[in-house]
PDB file of C-alpha atoms in Angstrom:
ATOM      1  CA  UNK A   1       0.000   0.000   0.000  1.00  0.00           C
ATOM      2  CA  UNK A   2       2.820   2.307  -0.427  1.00  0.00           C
ATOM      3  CA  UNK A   3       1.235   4.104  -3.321  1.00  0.00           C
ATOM      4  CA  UNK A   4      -1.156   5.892  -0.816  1.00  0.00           C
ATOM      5  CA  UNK A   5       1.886   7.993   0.814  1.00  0.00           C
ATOM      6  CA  UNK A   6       3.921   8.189  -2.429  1.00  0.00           C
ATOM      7  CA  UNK A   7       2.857  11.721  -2.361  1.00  0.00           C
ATOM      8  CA  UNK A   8       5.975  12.928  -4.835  1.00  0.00           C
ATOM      9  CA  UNK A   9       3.140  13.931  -7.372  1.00  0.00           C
ATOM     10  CA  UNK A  10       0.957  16.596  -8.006  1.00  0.00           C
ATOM     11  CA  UNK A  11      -0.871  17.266  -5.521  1.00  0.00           C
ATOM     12  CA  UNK A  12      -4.227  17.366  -7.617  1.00  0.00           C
ATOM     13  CA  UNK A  13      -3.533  13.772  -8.908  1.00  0.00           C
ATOM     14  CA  UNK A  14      -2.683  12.313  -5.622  1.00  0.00           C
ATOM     15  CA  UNK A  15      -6.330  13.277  -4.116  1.00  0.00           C
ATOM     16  CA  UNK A  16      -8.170  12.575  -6.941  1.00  0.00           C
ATOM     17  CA  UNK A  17      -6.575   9.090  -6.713  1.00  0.00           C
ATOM     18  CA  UNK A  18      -7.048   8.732  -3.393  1.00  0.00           C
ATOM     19  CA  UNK A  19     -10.353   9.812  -3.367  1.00  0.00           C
ATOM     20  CA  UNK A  20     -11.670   7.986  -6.366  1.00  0.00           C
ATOM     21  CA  UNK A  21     -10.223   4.724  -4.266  1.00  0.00           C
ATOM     22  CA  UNK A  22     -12.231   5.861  -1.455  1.00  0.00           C
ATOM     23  CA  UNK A  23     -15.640   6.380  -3.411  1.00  0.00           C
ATOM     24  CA  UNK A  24     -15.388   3.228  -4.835  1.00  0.00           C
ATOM     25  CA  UNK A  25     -14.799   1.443  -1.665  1.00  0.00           C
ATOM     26  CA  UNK A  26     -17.857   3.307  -0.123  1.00  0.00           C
ATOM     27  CA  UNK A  27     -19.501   2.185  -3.721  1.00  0.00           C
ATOM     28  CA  UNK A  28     -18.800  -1.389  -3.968  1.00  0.00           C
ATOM     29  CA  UNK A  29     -20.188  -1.695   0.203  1.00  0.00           C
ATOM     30  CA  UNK A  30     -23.239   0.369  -0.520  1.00  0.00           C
ATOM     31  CA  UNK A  31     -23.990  -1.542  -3.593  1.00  0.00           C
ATOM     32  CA  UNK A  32     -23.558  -4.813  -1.725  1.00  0.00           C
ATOM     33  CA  UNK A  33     -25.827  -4.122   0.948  1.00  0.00           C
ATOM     34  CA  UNK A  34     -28.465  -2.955  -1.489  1.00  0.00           C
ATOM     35  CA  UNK A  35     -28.865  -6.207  -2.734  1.00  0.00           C
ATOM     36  CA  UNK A  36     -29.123  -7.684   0.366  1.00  0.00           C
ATOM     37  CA  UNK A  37     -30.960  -4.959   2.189  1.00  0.00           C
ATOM     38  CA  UNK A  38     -33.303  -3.609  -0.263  1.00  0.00           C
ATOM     39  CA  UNK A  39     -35.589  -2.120   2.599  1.00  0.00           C
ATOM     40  CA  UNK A  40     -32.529  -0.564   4.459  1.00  0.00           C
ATOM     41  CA  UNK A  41     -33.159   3.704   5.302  1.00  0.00           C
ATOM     42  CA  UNK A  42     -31.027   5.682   3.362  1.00  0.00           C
ATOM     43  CA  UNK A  43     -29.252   8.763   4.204  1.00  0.00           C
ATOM     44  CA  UNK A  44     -31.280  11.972   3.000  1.00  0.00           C
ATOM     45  CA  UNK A  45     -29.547  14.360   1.220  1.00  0.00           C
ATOM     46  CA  UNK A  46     -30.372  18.128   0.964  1.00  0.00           C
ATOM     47  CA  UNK A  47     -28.333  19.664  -2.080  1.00  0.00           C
ATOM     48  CA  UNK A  48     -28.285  23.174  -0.647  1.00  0.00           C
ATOM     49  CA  UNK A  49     -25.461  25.512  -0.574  1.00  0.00           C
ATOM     50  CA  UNK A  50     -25.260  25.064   3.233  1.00  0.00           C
ATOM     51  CA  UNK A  51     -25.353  21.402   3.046  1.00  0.00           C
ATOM     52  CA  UNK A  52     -22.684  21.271  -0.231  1.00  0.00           C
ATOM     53  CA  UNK A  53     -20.307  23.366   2.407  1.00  0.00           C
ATOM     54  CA  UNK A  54     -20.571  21.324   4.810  1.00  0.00           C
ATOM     55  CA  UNK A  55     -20.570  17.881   3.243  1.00  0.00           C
ATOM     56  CA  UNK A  56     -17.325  18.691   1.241  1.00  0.00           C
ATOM     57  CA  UNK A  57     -15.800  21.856   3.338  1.00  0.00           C
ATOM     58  CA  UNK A  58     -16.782  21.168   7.655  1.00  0.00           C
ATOM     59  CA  UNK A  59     -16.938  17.824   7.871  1.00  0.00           C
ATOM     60  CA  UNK A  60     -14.321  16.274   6.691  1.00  0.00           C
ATOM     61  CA  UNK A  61     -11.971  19.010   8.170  1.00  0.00           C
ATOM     62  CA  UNK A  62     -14.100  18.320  11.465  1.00  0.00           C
ATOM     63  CA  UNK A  63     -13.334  14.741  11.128  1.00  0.00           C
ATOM     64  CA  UNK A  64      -9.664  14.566  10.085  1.00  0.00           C
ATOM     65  CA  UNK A  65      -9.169  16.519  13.186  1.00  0.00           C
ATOM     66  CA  UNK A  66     -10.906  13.196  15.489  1.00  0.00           C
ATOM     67  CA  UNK A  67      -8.997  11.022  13.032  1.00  0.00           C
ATOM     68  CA  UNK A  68      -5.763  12.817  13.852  1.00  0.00           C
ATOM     69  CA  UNK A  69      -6.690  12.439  17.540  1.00  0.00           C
ATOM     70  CA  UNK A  70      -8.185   8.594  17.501  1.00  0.00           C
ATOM     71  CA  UNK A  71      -5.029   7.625  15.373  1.00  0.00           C
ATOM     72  CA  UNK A  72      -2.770   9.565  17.878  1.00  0.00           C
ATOM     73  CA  UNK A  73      -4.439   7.492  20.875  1.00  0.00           C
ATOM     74  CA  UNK A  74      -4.330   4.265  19.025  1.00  0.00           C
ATOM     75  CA  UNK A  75      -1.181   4.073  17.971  1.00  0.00           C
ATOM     76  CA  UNK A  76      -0.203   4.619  21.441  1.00  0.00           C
ATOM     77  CA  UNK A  77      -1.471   1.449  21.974  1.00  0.00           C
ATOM     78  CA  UNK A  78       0.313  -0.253  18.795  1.00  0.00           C
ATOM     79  CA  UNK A  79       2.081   0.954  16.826  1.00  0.00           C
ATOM     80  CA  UNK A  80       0.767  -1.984  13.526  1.00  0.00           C
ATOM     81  CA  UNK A  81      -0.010   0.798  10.343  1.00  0.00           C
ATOM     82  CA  UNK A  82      -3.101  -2.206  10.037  1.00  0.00           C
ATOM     83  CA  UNK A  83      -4.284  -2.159  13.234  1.00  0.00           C
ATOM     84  CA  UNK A  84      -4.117   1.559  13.597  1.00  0.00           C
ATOM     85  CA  UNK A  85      -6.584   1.752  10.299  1.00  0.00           C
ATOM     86  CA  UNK A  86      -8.870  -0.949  11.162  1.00  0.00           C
ATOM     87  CA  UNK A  87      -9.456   0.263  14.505  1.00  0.00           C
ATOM     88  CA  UNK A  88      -9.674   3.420  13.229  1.00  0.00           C
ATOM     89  CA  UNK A  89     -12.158   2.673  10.508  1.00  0.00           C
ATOM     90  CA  UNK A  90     -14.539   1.008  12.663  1.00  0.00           C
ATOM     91  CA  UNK A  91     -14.464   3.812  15.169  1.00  0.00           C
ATOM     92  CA  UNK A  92     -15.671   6.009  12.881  1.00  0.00           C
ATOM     93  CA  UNK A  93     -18.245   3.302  11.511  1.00  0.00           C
ATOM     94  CA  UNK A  94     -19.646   3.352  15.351  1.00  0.00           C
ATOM     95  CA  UNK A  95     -20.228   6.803  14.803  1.00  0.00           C
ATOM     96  CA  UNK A  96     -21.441   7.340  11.241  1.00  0.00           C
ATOM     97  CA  UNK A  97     -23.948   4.419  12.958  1.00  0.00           C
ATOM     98  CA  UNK A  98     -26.569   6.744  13.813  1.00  0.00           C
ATOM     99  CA  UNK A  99     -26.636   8.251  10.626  1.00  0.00           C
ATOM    100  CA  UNK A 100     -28.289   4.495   9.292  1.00  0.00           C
ATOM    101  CA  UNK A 101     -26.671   1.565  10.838  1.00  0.00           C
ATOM    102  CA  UNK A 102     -25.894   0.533   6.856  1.00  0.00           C
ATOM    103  CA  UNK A 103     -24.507   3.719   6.573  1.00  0.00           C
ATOM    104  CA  UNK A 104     -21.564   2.316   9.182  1.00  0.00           C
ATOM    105  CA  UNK A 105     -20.360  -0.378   7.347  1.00  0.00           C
ATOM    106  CA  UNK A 106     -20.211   1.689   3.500  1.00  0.00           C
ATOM    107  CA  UNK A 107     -18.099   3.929   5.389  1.00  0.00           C
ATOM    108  CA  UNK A 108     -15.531   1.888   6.705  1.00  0.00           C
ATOM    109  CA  UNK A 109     -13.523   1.467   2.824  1.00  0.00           C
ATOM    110  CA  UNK A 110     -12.650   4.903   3.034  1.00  0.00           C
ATOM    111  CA  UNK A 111     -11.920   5.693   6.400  1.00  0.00           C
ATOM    112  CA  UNK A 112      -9.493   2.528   6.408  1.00  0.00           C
ATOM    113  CA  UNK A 113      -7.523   4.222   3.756  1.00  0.00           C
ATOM    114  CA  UNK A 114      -7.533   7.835   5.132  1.00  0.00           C
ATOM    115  CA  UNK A 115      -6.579   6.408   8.547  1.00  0.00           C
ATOM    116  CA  UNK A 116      -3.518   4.667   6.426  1.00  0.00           C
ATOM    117  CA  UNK A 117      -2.661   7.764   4.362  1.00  0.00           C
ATOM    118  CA  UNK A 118      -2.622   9.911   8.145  1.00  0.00           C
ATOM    119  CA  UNK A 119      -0.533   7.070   9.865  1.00  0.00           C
ATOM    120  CA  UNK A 120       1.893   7.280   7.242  1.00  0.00           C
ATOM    121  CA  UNK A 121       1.889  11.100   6.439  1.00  0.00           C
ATOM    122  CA  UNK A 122       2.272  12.477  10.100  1.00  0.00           C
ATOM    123  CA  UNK A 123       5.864  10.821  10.197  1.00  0.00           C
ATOM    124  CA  UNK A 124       6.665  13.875   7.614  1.00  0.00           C
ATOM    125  CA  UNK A 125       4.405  16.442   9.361  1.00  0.00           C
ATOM    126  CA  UNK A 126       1.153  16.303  11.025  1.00  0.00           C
ATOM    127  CA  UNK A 127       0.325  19.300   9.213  1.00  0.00           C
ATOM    128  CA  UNK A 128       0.298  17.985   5.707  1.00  0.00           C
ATOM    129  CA  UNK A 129      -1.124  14.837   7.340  1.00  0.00           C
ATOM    130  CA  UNK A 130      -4.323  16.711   8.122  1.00  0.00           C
ATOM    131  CA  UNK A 131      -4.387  19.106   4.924  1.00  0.00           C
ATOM    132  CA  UNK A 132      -4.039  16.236   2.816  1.00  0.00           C
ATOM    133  CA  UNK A 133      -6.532  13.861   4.369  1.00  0.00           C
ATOM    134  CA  UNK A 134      -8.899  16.407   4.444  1.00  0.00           C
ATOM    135  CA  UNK A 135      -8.883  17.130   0.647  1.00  0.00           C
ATOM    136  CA  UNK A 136      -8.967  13.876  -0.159  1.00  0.00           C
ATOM    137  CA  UNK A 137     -12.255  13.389   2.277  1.00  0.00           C
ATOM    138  CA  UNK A 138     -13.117  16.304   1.131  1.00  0.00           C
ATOM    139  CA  UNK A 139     -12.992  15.459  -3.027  1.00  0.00           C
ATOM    140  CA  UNK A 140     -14.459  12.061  -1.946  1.00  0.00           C
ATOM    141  CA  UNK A 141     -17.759  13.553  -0.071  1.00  0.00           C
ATOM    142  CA  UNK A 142     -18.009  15.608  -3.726  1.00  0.00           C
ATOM    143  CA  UNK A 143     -17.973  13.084  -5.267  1.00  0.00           C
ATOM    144  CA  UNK A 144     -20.418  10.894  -3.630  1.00  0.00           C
ATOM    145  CA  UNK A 145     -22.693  14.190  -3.509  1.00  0.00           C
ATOM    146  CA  UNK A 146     -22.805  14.540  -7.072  1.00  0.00           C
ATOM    147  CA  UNK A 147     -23.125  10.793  -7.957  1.00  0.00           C
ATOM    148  CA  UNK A 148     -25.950  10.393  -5.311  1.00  0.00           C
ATOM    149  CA  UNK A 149     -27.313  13.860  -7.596  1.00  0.00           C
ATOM    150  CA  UNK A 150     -27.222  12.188 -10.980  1.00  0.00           C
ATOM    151  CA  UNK A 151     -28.438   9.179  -9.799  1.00  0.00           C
ATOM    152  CA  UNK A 152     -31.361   9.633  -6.911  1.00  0.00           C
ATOM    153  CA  UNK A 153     -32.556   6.791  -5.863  1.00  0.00           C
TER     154      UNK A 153
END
């Protein structure tokens, strides 16, 4: 999994790759359960300005910051890169939970591989660590926002 802190590219292609990676995750989980949970509540989704902001701007700054902070207790704990993500990941399932409980497990994909990219990253700087996780989050959310746009259920 090195090629998720090779980050001697352009910055613009290393998000977009990352977050692409991350959509699809969340994609390939939500799709799953769909077919097995054809009933299960879905997440409603208000395309307002305000909402756009704070889909792709506030939360995932909000939430790299907890990452940051989970991953810093964590790893305190071990210091595995895998079980640093994991337990990461599912941490932040548990609390993406009470959006739908379905909405837990698409989530985990993509908050496995931001927890990686942080756990790696902060060894250069904690700063960049944070920026860069929360542009890719950021891009990712987009991304997700517009797909669930085009395609409404």
């Amino acid at each position: 999994m090195h090629f998720l802190s090779n980050t001697k590219q352009p910055l613009i292609f290393y998000v977009l790759k990352i977050a692409i990676l991350c959509a699809i995750g969340n994609l390939v989980v939500s799709f799953t359960l769909d077919m097995f949970f054809l009933d299960s509540e879905s997440i409603s989704l208000e395309f307002t300005l305000e909402r756009i902001i704070q889909i792709t701007i506030l939360a995932p700054i909000i939430e790299t910051l907890i990452l940051a902070s989970v991953i810093g207790m964590i790893a305190k704990l071990n210091s595995n890169i895998q079980i640093v993500s994991v337990s990461t990941a599912l941490f932040f399932g548990g609390v993406h939970y009470f959006n739908t409980p379905l909405h837990a497990l698409t989530i985990l994909p993509s908050f496995y591989i931001m927890s990686f990219i942080y756990f790696e990253l902060r060894q250069q700087s904690i700063v960049e660590a944070i920026w860069k996780v929360s542009l890719v989050h950021g891009v990712m959310n987009g991304l997700l926002l517009f797909l669930a746009y085009i395609y409404p259920e």
